Short mmCIF file of C-alpha atoms in Angstrom, two decimals:
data_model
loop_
_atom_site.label_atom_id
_atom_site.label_comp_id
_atom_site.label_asym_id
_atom_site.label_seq_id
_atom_site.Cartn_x
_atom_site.Cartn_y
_atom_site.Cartn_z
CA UNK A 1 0.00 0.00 0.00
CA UNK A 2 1.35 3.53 -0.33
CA UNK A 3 -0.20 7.34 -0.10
CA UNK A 4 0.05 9.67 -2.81
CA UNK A 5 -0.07 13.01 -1.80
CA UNK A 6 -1.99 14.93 -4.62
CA UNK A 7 -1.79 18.38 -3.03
CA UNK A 8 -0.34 19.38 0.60
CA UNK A 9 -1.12 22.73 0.86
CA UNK A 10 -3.79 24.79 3.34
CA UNK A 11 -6.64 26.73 1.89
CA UNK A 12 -5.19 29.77 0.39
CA UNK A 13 -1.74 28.03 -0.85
CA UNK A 14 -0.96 29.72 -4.34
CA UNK A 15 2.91 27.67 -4.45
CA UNK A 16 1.37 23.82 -4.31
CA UNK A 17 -2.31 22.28 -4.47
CA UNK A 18 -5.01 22.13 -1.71
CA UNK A 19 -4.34 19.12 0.53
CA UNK A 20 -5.88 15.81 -0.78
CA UNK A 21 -4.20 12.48 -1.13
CA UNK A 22 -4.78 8.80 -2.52
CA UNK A 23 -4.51 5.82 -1.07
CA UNK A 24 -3.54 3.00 -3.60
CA UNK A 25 -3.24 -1.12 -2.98
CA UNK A 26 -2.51 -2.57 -6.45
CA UNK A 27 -4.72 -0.80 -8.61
CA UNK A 28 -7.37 -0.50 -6.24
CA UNK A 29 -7.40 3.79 -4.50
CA UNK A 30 -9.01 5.77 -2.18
CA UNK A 31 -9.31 9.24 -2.61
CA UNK A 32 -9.74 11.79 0.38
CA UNK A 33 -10.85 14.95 -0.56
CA UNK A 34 -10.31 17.06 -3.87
CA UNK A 35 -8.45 20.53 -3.42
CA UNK A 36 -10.35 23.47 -4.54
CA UNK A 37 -10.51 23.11 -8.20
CA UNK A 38 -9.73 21.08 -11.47
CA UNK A 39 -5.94 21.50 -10.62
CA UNK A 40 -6.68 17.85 -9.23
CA UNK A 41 -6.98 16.89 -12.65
CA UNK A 42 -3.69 17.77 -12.95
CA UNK A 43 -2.11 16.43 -9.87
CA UNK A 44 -3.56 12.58 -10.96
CA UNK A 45 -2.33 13.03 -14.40
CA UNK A 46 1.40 13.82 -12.78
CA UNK A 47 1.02 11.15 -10.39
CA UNK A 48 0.44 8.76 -12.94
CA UNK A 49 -3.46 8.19 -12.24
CA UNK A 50 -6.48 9.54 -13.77
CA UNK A 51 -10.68 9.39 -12.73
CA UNK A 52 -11.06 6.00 -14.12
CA UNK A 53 -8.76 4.56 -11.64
CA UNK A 54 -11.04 5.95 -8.84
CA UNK A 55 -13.95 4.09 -7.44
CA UNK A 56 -14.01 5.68 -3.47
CA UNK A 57 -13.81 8.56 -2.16
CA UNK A 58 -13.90 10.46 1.33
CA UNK A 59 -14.94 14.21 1.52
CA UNK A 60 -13.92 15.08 5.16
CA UNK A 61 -16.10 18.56 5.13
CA UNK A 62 -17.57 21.33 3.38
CA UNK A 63 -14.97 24.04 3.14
CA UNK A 64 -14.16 25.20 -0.41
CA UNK A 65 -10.47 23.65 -0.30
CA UNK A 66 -11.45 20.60 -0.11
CA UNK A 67 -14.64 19.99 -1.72
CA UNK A 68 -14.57 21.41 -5.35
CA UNK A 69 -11.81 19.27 -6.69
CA UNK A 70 -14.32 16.45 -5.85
CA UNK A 71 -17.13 18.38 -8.56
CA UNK A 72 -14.33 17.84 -10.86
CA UNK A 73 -13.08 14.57 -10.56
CA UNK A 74 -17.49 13.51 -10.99
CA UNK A 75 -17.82 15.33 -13.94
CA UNK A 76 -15.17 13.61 -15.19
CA UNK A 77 -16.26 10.57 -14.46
CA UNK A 78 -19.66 11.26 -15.89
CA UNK A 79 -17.90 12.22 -19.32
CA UNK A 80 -15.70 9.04 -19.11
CA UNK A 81 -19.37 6.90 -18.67
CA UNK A 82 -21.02 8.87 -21.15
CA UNK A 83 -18.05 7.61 -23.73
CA UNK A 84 -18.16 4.18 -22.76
CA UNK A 85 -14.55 4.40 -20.81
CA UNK A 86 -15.64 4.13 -16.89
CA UNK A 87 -16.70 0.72 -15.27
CA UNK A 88 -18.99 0.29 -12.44
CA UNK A 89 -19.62 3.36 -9.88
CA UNK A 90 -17.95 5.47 -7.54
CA UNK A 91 -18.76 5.26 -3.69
CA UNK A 92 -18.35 8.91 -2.13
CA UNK A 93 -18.52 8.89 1.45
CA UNK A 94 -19.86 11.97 3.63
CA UNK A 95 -21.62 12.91 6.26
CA UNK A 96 -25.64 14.28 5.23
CA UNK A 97 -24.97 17.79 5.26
CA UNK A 98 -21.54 17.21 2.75
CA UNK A 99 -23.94 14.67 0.22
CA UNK A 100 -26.25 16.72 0.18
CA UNK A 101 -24.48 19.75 -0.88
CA UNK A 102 -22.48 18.02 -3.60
CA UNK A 103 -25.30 16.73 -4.88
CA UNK A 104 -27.08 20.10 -5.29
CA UNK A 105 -23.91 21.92 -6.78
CA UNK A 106 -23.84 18.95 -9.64
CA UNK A 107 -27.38 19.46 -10.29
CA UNK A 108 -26.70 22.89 -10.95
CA UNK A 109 -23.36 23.11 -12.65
CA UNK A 110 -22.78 19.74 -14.38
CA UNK A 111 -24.54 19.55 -18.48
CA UNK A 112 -28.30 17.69 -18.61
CA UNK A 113 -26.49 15.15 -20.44
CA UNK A 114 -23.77 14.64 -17.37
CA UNK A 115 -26.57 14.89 -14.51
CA UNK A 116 -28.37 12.61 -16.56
CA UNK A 117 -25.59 9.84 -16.03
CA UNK A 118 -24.99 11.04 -12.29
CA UNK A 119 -27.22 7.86 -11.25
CA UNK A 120 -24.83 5.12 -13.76
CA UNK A 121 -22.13 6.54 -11.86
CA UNK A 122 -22.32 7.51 -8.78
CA UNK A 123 -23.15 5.73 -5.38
CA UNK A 124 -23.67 8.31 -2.00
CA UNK A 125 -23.08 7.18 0.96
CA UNK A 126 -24.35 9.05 3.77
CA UNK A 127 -21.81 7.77 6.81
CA UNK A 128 -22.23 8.99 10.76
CA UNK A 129 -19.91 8.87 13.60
CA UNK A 130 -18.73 5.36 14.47
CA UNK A 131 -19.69 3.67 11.41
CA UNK A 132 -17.64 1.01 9.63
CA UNK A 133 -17.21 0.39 5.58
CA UNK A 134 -15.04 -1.84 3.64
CA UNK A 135 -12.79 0.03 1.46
CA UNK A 136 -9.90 -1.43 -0.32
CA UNK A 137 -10.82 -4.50 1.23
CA UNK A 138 -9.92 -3.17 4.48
CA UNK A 139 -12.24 -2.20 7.48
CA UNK A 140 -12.67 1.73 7.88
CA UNK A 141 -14.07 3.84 10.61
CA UNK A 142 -15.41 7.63 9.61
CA UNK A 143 -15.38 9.70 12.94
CA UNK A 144 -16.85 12.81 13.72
CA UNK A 145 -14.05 15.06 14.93
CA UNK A 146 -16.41 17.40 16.91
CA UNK A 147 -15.40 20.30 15.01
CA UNK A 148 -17.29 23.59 16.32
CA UNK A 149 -16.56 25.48 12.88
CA UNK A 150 -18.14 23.06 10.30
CA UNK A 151 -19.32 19.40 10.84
CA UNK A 152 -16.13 17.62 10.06
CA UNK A 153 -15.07 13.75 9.90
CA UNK A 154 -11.72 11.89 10.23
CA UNK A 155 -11.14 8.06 9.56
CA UNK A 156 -9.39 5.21 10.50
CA UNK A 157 -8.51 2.41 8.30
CA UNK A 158 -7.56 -1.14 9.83
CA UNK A 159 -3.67 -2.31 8.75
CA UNK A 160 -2.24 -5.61 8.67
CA UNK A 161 -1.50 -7.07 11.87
CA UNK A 162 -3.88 -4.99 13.99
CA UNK A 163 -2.32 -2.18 13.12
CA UNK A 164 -4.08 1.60 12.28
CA UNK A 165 -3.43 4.34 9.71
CA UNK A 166 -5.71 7.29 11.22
CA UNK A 167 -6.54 10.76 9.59
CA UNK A 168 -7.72 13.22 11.65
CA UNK A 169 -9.44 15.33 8.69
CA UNK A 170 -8.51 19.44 8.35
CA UNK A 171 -8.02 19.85 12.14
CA UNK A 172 -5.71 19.20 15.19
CA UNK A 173 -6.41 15.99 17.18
CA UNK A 174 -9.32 16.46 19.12
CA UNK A 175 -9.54 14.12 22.84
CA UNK A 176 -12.45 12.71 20.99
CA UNK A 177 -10.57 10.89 18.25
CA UNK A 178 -7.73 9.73 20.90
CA UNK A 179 -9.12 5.83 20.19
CA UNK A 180 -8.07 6.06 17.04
CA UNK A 181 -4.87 8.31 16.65
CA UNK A 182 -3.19 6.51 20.04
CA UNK A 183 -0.63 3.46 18.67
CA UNK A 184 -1.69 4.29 15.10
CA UNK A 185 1.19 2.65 12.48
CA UNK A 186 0.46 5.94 10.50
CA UNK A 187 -1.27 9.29 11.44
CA UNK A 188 -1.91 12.26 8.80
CA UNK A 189 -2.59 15.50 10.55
CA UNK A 190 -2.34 18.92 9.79
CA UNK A 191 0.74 21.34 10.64
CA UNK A 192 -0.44 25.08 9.76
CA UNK A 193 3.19 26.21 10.13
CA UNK A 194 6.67 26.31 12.33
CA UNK A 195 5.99 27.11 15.66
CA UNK A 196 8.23 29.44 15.55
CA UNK A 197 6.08 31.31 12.81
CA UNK A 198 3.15 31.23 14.91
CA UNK A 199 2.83 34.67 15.51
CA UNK A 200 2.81 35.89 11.61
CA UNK A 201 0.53 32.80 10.63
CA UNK A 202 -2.15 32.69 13.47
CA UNK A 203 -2.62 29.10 12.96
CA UNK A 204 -5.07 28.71 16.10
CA UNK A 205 -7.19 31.23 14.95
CA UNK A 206 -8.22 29.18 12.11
CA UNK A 207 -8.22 26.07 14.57
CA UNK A 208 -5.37 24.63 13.24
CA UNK A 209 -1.48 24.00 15.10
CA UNK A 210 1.98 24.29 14.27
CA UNK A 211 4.78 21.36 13.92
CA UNK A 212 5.48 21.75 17.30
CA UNK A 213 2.00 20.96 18.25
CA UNK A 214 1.62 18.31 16.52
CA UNK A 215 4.83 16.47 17.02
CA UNK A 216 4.46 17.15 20.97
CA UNK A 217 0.76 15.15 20.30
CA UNK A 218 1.56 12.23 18.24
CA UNK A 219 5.03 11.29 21.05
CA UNK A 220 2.30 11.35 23.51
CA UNK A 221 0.24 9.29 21.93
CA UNK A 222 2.68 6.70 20.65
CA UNK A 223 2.22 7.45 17.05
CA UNK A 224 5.06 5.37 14.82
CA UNK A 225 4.75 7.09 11.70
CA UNK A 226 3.25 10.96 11.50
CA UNK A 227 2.63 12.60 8.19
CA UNK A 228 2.29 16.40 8.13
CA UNK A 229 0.37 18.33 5.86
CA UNK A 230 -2.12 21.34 4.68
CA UNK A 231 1.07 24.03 5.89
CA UNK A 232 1.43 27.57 4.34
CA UNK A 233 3.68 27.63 1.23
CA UNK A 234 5.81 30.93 2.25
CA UNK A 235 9.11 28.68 1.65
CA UNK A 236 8.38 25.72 0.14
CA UNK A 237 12.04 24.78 -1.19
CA UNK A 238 12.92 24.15 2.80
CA UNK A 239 9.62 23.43 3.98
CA UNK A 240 10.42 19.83 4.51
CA UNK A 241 14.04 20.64 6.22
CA UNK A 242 13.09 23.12 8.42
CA UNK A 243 9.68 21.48 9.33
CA UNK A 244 11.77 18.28 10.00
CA UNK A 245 14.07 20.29 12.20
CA UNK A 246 11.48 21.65 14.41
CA UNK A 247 9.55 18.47 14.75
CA UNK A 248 12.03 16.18 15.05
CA UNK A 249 12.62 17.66 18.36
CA UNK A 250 9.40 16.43 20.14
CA UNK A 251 8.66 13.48 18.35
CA UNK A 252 10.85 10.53 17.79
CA UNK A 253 8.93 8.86 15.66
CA UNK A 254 9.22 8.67 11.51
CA UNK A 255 7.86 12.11 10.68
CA UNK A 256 7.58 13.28 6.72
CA UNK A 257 6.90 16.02 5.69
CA UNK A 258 5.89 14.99 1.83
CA UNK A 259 6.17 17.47 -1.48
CA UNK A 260 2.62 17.17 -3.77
CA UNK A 261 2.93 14.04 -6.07
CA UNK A 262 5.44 12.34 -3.26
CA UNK A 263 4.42 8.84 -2.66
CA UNK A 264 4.73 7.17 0.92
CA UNK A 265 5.17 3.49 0.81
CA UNK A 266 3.05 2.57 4.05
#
């Protein structure tokens, strides 16, 4: 299994794409979230994929950033149905409020002949906090990360072994979602910025955390492997050595810091 990271950049990120990511067994992938705009198109194509090759995907929340890549990658599937060149449906998991609002903004945006295949090629599926689905043959949990901006959900997705690769969506570990992040093999979380930059990026403000933060979370928790992403993209050419240099300080674990397109074997 590995992780493709499409984009790894926060909302307003002009340098690098929106953060959004695939995971891929064979030539089976899960996709969670889109970026903010057809530039995902892009980022497959580069990373050697394209919306044929995806069959599931996970919209963690409603926020621009995330969602509208996922319009894209739809009507793209629609067109590839329409010409004979997709097989079988894709499953997009979200919570009600998510659904629903994708499936209002293709209504309005996509062609009558696209909307008209939306049924041949899509399956929703509304999922709630706690609840289990089989994706990529493996067992996955969608949590609600008790967000008090936006209704927002993380998952966990059962390894080999009894082992646990956990995302905790677009914002810092919660207490809520400590059954899932504590011992995971792999955790994905966000890291706004350096700690040390704290003061010119207010990353609290926008209920996010810095490196520091996050690193000083995932030791406590016994995390093996932490994966940082959605950051600013003021220096992007050292964001991975001075990110590692700050983290590496409060958490001994394996901690990347991945470019967009870099692949993570997991």
């Amino acid at each position: 299994m590995q992780i493709t990271m499409l984009g790894t950049g926060s909302a307003m990120v002009t340098e690098c794409y929106n953060t959004c990511f695939l995971i891929s067994d064979s030539d089976k992938h899960f996709m969670v979230d889109g970026g903010g705009g057809n530039m995902v198109l892009r980022q497959l194509k580069y990373a050697g994929y394209h919306c044929m090759d995806i069959h599931e995907i996970f919209v963690t929340h409603k926020h621009i950033d995330h969602l509208m890549g996922v319009i894209w990658v739809i009507r793209t599937i629609c067109q590839c149905k329409g010409k004979g060149s997709y097989n079988g449906k894709v499953n997009v998991y979200a919570h009600e409020e998510v659904i629903g609002l994708i499936k209002e903004m293709l209504g309005k945006l996509l062609w009558k002949e696209q909307i008209n295949l939306l049924d041949q090629c899509v399956c929703w599926n509304v999922v709630e906090d706690g609840e289990k689905r089989e994706i990529l043959g493996r067992e996955v949990t969608f949590f609600d990360i008790q967000s008090i901006k936006d209704r927002q959900f993380g998952f966990c997705m059962e390894l080999e072994d009894g082992e646990k690769l956990t995302c905790c969506g677009d914002e810092s570990y919660h207490p809520c979602e400590r059954v899932y992040v504590e011992n995971s093999k792999w955790l994905l979380h966000e890291a706004f910025c350096l700690h040390s930059q704290a003061d010119i990026f207010n990353p609290y403000e926008k209920h996010h955390k810095t490196v520091k933060d996050a690193c000083e979370m995932a030791e406590e928790l016994k995390v093996k492997n932490l994966i940082l992403y959605h950051t600013e993209d003021s220096d992007l050419k050292n964001r991975k050595d001075s990110y590692y240099k700050e983290g590496s300080r409060y958490y001994h674990g394996n901690l990347y810091i991945p470019e967009d397109l870099e692949t993570i074997l997991l």
